[in-house]
PDB file of C-alpha atoms in Angstrom:
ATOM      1  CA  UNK N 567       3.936 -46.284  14.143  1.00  0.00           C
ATOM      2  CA  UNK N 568       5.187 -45.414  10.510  1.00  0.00           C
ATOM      3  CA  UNK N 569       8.493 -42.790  10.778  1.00  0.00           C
ATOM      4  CA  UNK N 570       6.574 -39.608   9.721  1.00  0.00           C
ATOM      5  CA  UNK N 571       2.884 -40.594  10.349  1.00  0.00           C
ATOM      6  CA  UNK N 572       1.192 -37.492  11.582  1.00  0.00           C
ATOM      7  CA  UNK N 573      -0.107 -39.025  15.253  1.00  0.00           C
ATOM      8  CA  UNK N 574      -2.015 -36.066  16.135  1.00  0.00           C
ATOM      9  CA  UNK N 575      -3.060 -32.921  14.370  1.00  0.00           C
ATOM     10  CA  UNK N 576      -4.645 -29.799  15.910  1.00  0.00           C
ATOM     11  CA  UNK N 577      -5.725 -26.879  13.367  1.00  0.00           C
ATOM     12  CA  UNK N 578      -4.444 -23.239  14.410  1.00  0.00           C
ATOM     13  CA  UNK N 579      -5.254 -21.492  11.553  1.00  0.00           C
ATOM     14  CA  UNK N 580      -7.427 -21.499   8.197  1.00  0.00           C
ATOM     15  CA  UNK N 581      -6.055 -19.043   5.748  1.00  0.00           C
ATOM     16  CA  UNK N 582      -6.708 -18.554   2.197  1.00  0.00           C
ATOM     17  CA  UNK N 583      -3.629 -19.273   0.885  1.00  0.00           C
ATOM     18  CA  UNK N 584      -2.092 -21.311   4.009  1.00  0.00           C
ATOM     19  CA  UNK N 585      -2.930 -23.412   6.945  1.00  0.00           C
ATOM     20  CA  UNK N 586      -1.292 -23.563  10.349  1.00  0.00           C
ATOM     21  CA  UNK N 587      -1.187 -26.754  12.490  1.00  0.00           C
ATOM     22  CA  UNK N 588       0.488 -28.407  15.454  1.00  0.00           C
ATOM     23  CA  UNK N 589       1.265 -32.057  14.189  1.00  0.00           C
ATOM     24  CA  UNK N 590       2.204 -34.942  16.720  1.00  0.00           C
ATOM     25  CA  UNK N 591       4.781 -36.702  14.565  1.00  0.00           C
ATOM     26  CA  UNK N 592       6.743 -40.177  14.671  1.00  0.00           C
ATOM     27  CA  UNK N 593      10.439 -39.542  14.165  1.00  0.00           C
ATOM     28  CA  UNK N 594      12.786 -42.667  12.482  1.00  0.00           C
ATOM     29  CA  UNK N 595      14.378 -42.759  15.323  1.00  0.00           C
ATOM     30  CA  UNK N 596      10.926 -43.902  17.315  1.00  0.00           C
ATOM     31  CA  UNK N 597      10.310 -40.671  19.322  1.00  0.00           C
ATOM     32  CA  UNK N 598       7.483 -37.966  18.990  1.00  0.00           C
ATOM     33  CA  UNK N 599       7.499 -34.794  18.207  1.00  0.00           C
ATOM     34  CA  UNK N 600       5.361 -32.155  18.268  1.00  0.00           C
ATOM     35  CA  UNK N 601       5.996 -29.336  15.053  1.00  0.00           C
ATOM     36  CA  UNK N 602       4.530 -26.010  14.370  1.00  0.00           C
ATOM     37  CA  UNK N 603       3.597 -26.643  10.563  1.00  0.00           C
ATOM     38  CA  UNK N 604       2.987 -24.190   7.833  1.00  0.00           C
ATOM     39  CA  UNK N 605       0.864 -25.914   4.966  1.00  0.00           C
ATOM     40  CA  UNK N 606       1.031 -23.981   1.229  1.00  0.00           C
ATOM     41  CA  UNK N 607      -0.204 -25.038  -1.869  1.00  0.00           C
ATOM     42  CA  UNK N 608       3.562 -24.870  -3.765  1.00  0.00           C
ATOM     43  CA  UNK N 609       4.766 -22.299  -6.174  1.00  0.00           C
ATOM     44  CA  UNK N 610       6.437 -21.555  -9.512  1.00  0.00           C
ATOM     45  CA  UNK N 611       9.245 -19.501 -10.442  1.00  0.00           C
ATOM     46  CA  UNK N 612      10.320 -18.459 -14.196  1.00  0.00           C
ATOM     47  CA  UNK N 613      14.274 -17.508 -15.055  1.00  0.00           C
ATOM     48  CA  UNK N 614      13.139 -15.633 -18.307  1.00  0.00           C
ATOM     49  CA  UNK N 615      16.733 -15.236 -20.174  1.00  0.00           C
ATOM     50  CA  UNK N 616      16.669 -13.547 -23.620  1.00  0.00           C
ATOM     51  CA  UNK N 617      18.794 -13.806 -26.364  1.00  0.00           C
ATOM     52  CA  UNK N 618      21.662 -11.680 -25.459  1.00  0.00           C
ATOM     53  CA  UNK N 619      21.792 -13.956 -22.565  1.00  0.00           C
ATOM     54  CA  UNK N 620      20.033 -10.930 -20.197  1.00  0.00           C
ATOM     55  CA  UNK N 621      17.648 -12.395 -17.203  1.00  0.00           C
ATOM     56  CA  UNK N 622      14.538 -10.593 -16.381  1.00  0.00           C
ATOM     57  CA  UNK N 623      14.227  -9.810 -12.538  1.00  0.00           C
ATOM     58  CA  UNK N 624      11.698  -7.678 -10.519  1.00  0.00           C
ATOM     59  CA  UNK N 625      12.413  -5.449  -8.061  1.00  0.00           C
ATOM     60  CA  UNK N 626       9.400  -6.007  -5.654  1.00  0.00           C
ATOM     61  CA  UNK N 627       8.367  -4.418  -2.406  1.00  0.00           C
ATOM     62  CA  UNK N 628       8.108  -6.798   0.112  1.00  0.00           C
ATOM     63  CA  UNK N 629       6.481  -6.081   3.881  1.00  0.00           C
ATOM     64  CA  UNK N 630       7.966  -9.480   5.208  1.00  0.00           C
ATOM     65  CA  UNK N 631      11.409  -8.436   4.067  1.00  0.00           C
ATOM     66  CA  UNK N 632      11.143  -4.952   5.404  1.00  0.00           C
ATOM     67  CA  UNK N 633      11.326  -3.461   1.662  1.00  0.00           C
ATOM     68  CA  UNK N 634      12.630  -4.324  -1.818  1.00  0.00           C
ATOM     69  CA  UNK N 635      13.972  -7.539  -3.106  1.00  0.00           C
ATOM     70  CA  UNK N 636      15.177  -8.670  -6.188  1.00  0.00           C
ATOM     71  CA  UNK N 637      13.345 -11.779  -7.222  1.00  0.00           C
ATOM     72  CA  UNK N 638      12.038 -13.883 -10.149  1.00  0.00           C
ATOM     73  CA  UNK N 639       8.211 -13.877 -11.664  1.00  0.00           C
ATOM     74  CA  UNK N 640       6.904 -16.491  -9.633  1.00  0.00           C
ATOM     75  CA  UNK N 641       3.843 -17.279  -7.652  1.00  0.00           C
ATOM     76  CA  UNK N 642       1.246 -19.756  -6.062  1.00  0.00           C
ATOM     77  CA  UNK N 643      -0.010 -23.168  -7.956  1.00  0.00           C
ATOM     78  CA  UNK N 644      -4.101 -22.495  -8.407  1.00  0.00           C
ATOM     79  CA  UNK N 645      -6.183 -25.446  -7.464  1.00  0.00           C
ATOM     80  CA  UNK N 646      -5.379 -28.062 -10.472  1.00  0.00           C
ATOM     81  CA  UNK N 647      -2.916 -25.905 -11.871  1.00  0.00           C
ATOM     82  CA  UNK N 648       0.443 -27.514 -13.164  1.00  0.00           C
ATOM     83  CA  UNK N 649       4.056 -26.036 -11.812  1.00  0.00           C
ATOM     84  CA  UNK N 650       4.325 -24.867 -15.687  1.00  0.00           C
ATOM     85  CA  UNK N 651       1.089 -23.312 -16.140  1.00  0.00           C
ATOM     86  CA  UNK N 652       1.774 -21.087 -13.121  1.00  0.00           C
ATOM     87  CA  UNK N 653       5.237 -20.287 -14.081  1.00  0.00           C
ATOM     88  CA  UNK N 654       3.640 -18.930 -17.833  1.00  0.00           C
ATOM     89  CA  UNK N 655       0.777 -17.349 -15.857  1.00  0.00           C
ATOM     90  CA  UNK N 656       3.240 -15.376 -13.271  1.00  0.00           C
ATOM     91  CA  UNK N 657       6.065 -14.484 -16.255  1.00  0.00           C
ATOM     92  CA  UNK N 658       3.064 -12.846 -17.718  1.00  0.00           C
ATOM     93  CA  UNK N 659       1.104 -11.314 -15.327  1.00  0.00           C
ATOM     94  CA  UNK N 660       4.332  -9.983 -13.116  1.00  0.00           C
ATOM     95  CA  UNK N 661       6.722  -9.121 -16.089  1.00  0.00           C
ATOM     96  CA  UNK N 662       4.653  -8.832 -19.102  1.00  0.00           C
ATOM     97  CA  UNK N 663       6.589 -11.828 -21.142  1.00  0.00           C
ATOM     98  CA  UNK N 664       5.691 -14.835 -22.651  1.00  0.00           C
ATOM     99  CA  UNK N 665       8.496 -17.753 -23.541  1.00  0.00           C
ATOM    100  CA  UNK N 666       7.901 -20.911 -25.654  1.00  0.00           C
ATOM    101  CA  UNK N 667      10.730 -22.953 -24.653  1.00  0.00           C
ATOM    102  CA  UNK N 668      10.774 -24.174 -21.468  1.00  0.00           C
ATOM    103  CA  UNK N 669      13.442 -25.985 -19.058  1.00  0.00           C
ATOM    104  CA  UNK N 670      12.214 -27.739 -16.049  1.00  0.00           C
ATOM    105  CA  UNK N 671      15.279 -26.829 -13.432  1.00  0.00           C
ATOM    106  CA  UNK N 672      13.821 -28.858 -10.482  1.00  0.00           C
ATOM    107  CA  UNK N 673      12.073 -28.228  -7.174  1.00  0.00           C
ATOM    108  CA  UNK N 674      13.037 -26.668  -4.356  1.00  0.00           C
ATOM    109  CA  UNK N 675      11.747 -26.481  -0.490  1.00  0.00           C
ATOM    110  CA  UNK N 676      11.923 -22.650   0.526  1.00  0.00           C
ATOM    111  CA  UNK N 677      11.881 -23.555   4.712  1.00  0.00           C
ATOM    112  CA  UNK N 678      11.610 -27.242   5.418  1.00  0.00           C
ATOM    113  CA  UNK N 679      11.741 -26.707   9.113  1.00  0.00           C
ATOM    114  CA  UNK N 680       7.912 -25.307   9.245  1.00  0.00           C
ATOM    115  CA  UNK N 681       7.029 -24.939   5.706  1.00  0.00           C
ATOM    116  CA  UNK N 682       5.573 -27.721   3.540  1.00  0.00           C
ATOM    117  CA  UNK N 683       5.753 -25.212   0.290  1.00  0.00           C
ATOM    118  CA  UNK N 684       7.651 -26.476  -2.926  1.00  0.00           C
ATOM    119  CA  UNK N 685       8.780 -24.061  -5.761  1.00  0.00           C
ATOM    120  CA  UNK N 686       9.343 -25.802  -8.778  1.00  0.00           C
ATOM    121  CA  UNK N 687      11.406 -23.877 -10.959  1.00  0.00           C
ATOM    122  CA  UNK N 688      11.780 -23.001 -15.249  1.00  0.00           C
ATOM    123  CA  UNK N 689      14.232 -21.369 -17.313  1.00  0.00           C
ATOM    124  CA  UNK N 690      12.240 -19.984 -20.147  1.00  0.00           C
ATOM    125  CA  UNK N 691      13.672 -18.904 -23.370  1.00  0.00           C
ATOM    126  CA  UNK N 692      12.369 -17.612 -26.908  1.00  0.00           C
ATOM    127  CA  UNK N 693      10.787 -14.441 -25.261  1.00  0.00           C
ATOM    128  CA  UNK N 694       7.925 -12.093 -26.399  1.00  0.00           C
ATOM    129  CA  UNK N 695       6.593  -9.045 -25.142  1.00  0.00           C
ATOM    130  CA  UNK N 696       2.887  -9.035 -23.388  1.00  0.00           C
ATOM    131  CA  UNK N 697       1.374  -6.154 -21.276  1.00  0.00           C
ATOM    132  CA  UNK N 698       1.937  -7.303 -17.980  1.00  0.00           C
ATOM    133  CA  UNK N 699      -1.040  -7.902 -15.731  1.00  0.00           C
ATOM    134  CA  UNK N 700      -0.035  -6.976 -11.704  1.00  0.00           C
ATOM    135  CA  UNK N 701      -2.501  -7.845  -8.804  1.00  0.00           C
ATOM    136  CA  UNK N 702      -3.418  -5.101  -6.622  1.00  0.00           C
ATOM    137  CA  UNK N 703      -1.260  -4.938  -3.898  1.00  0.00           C
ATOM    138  CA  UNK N 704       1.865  -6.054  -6.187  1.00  0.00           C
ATOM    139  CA  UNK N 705       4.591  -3.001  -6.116  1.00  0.00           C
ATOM    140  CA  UNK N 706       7.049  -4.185  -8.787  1.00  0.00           C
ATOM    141  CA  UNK N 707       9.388  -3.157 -10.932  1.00  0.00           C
ATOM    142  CA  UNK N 708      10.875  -5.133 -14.036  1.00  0.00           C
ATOM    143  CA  UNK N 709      14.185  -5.208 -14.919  1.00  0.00           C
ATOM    144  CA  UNK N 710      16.723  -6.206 -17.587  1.00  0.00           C
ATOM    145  CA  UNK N 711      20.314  -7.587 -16.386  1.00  0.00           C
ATOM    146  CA  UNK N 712      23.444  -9.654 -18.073  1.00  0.00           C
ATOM    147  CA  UNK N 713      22.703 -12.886 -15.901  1.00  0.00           C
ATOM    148  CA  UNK N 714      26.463 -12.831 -15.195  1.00  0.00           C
ATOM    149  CA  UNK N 715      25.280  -9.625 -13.293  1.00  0.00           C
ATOM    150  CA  UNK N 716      22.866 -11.165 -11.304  1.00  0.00           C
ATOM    151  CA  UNK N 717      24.916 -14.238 -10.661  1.00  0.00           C
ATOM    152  CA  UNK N 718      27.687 -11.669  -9.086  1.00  0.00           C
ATOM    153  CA  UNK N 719      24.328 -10.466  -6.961  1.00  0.00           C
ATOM    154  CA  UNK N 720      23.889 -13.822  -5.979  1.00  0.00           C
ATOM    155  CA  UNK N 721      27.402 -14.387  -5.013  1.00  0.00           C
ATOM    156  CA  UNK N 722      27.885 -10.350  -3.156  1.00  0.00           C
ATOM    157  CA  UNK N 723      24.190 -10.462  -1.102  1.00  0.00           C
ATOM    158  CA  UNK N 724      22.555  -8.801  -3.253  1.00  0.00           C
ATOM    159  CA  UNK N 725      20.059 -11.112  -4.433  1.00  0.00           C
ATOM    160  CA  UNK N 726      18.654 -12.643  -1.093  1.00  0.00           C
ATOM    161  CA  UNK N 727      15.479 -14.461  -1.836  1.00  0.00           C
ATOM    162  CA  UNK N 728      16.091 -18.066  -1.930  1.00  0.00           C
ATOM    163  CA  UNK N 729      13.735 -19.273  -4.931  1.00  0.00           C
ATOM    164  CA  UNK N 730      15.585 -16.831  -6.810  1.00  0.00           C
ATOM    165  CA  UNK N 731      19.084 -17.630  -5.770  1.00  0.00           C
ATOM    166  CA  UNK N 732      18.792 -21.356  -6.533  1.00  0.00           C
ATOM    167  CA  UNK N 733      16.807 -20.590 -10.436  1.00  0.00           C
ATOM    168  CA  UNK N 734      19.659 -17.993 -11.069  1.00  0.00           C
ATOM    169  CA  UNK N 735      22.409 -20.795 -10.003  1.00  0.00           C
ATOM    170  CA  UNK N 736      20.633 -23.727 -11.677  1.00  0.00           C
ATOM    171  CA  UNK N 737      19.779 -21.901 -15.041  1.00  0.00           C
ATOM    172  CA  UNK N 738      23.423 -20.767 -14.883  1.00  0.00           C
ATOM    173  CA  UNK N 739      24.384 -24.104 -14.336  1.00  0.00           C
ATOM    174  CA  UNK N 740      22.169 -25.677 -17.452  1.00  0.00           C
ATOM    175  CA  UNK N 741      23.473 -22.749 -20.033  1.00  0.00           C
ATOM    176  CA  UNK N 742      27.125 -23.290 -18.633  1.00  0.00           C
ATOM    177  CA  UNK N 743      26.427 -27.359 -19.705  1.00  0.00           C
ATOM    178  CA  UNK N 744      24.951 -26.145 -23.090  1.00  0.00           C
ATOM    179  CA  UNK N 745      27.648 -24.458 -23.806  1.00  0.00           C
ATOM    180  CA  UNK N 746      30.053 -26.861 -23.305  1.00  0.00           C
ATOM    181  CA  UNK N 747      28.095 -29.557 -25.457  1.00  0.00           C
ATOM    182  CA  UNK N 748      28.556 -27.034 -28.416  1.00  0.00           C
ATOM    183  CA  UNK N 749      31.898 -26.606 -27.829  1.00  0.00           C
ATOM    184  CA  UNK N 750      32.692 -30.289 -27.586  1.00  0.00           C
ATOM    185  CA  UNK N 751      30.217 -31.320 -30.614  1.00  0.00           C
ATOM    186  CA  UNK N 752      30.137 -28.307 -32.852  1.00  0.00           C
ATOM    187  CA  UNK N 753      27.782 -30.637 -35.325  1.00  0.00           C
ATOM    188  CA  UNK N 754      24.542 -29.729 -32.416  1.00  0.00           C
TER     189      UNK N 754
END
């Protein structure tokens, strides 16, 4: 028995966009388990920040969260799609933008307990206007903010979706580390 193998594994559920299954699994420490598991194809998320430093957030209705949350232009990674080509598909489609630098800020799990989904998440920068595209059944707004803003939104409970916390906090994080390599080699 390998620590992880999947000993068992009885399908629940066949969805379009996710699977649910009850998997008999090893533990490391050599007992069994038996876990409720969401399967998902992974996502994308894009922290679009302009040049006056302002992040682009939408305010989207959301029937799982019982209303409006602030998030990110993100969505799910089509069948041979890369983690980038999503995040440039969503940031146009959801908020009408296209960027052509791009950051890689890492991957995140959203619920590791039942949920195999990854978000992989991209600071874009050098912004330009599109018409936005938004599926039916998407209720969103876009909006403008200083990022400091929605960092304080982050920090107050404001901002509770969790792809969007950590790409607010890690872009922060990168521009915070730009800034500093300017300031300590002003010949960049």
């Amino acid at each position: 028995m390998t620590e992880g193998e999947i000993l068992k594994r009885e399908l629940i559920y066949q969805g379009k966009v996710i699977e649910v299954a009850v998997e008999t699994v090893a533990l490391p420490d050599g007992s069994q388990v038996d876990l409720e598991l969401v399967r998902h194809p992974g996502g994308a998320a894009a922290v679009a920040i302009d040049e006056q430093e302002r992040v682009c957030l939408l305010r989207q209705f959301r029937h799982a969260a019982r209303g409006w949350i602030w998030e990110l232009p993100a969505g799910r990674l089509d069948a041979g799609e890369t983690p980038l080509a999503t995040a440039r598909r969503e940031l146009a489609e959801e908020a009408g933008l296209q960027a052509n630098d791009w950051i890689d800020l890492g991957p995140m799990y959203s619920s590791p307990g039942i949920f195999n989904e990854v978000i992989h998440l991209w600071l874009g920068r050098s912004l330009t206007e599109l018409p936005h595209a938004h599926e039916h059944g998407e209720v969103i707004e876009i909006h403008w903010m200083p990022l400091s803003q929605a960092l304080d939104w982050c920090d107050d409970g404001t901002i509770i979706d969790g792809k969007t916390l950590v790409g607010l906090y890690r872009a922060g994080a990168y521009l915070r580390g730009q800034a500093e390599m300017r300031l300590e080699d002003p010949g960049c």
